GROMACS .gro file of C-alpha atoms in nm:
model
  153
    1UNK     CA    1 -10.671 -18.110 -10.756
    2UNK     CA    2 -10.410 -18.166 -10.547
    3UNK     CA    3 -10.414 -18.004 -10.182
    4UNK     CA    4 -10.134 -17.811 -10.010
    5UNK     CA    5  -9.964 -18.019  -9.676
    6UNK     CA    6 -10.015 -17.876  -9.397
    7UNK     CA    7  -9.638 -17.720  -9.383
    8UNK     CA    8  -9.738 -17.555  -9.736
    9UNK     CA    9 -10.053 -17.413  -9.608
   10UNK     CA   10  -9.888 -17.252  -9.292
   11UNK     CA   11  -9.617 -17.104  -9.497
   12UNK     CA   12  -9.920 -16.978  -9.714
   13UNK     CA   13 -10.108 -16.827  -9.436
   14UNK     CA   14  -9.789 -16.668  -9.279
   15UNK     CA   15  -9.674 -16.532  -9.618
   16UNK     CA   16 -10.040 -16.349  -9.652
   17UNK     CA   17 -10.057 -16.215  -9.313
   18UNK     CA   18  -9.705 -16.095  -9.438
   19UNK     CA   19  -9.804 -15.924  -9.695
   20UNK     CA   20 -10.123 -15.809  -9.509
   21UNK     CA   21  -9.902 -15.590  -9.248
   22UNK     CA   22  -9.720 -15.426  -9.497
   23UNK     CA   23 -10.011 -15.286  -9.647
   24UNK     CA   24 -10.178 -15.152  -9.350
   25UNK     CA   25 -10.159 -14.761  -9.436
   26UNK     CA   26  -9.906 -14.581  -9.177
   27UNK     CA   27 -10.081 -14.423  -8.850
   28UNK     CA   28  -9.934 -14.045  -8.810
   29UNK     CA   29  -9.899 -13.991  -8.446
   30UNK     CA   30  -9.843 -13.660  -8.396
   31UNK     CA   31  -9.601 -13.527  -8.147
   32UNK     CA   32  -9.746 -13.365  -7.795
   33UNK     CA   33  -9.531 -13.046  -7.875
   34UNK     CA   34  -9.697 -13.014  -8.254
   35UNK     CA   35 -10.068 -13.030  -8.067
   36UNK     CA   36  -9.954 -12.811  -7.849
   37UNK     CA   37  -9.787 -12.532  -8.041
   38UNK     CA   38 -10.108 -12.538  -8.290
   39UNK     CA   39 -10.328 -12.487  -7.956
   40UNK     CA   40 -10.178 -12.172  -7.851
   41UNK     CA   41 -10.063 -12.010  -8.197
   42UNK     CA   42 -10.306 -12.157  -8.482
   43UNK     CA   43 -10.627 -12.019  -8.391
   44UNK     CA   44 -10.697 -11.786  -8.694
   45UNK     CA   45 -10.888 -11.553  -8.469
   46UNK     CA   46 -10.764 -11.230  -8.295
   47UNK     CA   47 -10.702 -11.307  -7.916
   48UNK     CA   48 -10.811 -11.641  -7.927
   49UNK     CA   49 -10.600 -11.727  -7.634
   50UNK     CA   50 -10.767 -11.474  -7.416
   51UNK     CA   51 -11.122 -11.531  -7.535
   52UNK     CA   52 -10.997 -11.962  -7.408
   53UNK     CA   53 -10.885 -11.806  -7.095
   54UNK     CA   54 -11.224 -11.621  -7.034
   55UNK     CA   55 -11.438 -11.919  -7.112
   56UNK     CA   56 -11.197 -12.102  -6.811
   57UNK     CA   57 -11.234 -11.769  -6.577
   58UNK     CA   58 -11.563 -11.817  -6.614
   59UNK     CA   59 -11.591 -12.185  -6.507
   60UNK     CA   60 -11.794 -12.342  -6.844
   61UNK     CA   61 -11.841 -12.644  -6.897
   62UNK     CA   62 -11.566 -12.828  -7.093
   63UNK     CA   63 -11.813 -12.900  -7.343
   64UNK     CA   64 -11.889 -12.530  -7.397
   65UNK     CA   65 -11.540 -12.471  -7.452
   66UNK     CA   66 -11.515 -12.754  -7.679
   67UNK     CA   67 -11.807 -12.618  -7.879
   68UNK     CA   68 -11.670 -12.242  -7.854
   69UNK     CA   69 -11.271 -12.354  -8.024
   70UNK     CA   70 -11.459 -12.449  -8.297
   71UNK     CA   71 -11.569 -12.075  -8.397
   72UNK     CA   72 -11.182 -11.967  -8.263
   73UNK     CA   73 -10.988 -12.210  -8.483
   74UNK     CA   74 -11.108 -12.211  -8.861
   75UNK     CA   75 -10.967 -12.276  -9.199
   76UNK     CA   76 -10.605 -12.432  -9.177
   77UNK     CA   77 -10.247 -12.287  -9.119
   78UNK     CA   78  -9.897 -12.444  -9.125
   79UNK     CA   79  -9.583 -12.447  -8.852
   80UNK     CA   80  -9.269 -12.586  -8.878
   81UNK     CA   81  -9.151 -12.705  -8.545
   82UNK     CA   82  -8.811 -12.896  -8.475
   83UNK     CA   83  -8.724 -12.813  -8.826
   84UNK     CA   84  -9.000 -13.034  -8.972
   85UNK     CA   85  -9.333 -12.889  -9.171
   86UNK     CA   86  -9.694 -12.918  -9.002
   87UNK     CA   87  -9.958 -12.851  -9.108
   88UNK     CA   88 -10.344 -12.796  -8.943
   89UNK     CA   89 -10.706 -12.779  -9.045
   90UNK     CA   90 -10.969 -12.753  -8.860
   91UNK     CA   91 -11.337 -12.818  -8.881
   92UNK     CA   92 -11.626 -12.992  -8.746
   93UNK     CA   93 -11.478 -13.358  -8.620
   94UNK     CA   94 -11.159 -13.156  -8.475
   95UNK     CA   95 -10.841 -13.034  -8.569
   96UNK     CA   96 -10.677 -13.264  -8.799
   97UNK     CA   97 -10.251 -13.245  -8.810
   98UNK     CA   98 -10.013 -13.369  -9.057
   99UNK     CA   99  -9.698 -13.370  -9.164
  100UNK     CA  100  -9.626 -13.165  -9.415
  101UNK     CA  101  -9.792 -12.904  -9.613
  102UNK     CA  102 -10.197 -13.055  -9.599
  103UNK     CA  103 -10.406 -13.175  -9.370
  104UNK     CA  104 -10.771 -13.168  -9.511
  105UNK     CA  105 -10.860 -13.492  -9.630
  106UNK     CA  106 -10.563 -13.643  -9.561
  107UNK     CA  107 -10.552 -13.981  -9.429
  108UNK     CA  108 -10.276 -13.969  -9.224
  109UNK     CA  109 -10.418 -13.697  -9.061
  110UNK     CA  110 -10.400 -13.699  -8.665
  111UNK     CA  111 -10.759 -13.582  -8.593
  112UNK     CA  112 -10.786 -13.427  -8.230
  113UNK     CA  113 -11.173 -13.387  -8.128
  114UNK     CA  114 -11.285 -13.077  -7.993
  115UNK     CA  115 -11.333 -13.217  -7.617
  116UNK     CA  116 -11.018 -13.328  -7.612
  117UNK     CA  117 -10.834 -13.005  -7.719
  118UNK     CA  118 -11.028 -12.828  -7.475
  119UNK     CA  119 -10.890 -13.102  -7.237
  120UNK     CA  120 -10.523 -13.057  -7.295
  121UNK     CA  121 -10.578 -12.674  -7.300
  122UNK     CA  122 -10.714 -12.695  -6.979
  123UNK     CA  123 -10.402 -12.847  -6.862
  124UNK     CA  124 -10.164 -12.657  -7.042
  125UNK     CA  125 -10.372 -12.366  -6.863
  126UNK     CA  126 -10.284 -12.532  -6.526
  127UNK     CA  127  -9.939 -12.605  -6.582
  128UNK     CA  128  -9.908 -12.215  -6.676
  129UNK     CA  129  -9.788 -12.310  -7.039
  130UNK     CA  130 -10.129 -12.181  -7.269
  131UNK     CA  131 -10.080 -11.809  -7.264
  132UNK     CA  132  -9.905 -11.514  -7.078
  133UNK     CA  133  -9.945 -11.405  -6.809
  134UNK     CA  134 -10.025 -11.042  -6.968
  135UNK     CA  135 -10.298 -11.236  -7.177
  136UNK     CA  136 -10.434 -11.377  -6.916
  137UNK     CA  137 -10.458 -11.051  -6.723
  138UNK     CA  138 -10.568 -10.860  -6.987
  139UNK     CA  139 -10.877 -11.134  -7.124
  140UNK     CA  140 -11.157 -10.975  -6.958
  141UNK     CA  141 -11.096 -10.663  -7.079
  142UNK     CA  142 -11.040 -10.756  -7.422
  143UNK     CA  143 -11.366 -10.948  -7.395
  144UNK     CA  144 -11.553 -10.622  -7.282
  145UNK     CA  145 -11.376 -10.435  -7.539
  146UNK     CA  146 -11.487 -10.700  -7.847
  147UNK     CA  147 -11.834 -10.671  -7.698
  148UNK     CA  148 -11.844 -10.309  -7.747
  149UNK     CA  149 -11.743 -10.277  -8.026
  150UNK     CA  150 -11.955 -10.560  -8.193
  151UNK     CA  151 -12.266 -10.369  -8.010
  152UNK     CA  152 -12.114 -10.004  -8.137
  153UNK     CA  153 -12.052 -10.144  -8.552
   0.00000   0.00000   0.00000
């Protein structure tokens, strides 16, 4: 058996570790404006920007925010922002984003954990950009009203 020189080998190794990168699946990294637009318009609940803005009013814990978007955003729902398709679904581990028209179990799925999408909403919320200022007026009575009539049906 004859054995490779020691040129031959490195050109070996070097031709693997080649090959090697080009196989590594692509990372999606999705776009600040994409997170952001699903934040404030994906939630498949009624007024689930106010009911965000009444958990911040009332000074939770980021962590019971976190845990509240989960019941707010549900199922999936698709954008297209900048003239390009996005798509959202959302469940347990997060809200997972891709390009295109799915995102469950996709693997190029950006997955954005709860905490942290209560995180950026909490700045958006800061820098004014999360909802209206009529929403944000209006939350605690649309809380109040959502109580009553959950107690009244």
């Amino acid at each position: 058996m004859l054995v490779p020189s020691e040129a031959d080998q490195i050109e070996i190794i070097d031709l693997h570790e080649t090959e090697s990168t080009h196989s590594v699946p692509f990372v999606f990294s999705v776009p600040q404006l994409v997170t952001d637009t699903f934040l404030q318009f994906g939630g498949n609940t009624t007024n689930h920007r106010q009911a965000i803005v009444t958990d911040f009013m009332k000074q939770f814990p980021i962590e019971t925010i976190a845990e509240h978007l989960q019941k707010l955003y549900h199922g999936g729902n698709g954008m297209e922002i900048n003239g390009r398709q996005y798509t959202a679904w959302y469940d347990e581990s997060g809200i997972h984003i891709s390009q295109g028209n799915r995102a469950r179990y996709m693997n190029q799925s950006q997955v954005i954990s709860w905490l942290d999408a209560a995180k950026r909403i909490e700045t958006m919320m800061d820098a004014r950009q999360f909802a209206t200022m009529l929403e944000i007026a209006e939350a605690p009575a649309t809380e109040r009203k959502q109580i009553a009539q959950t107690l009244w049906y």
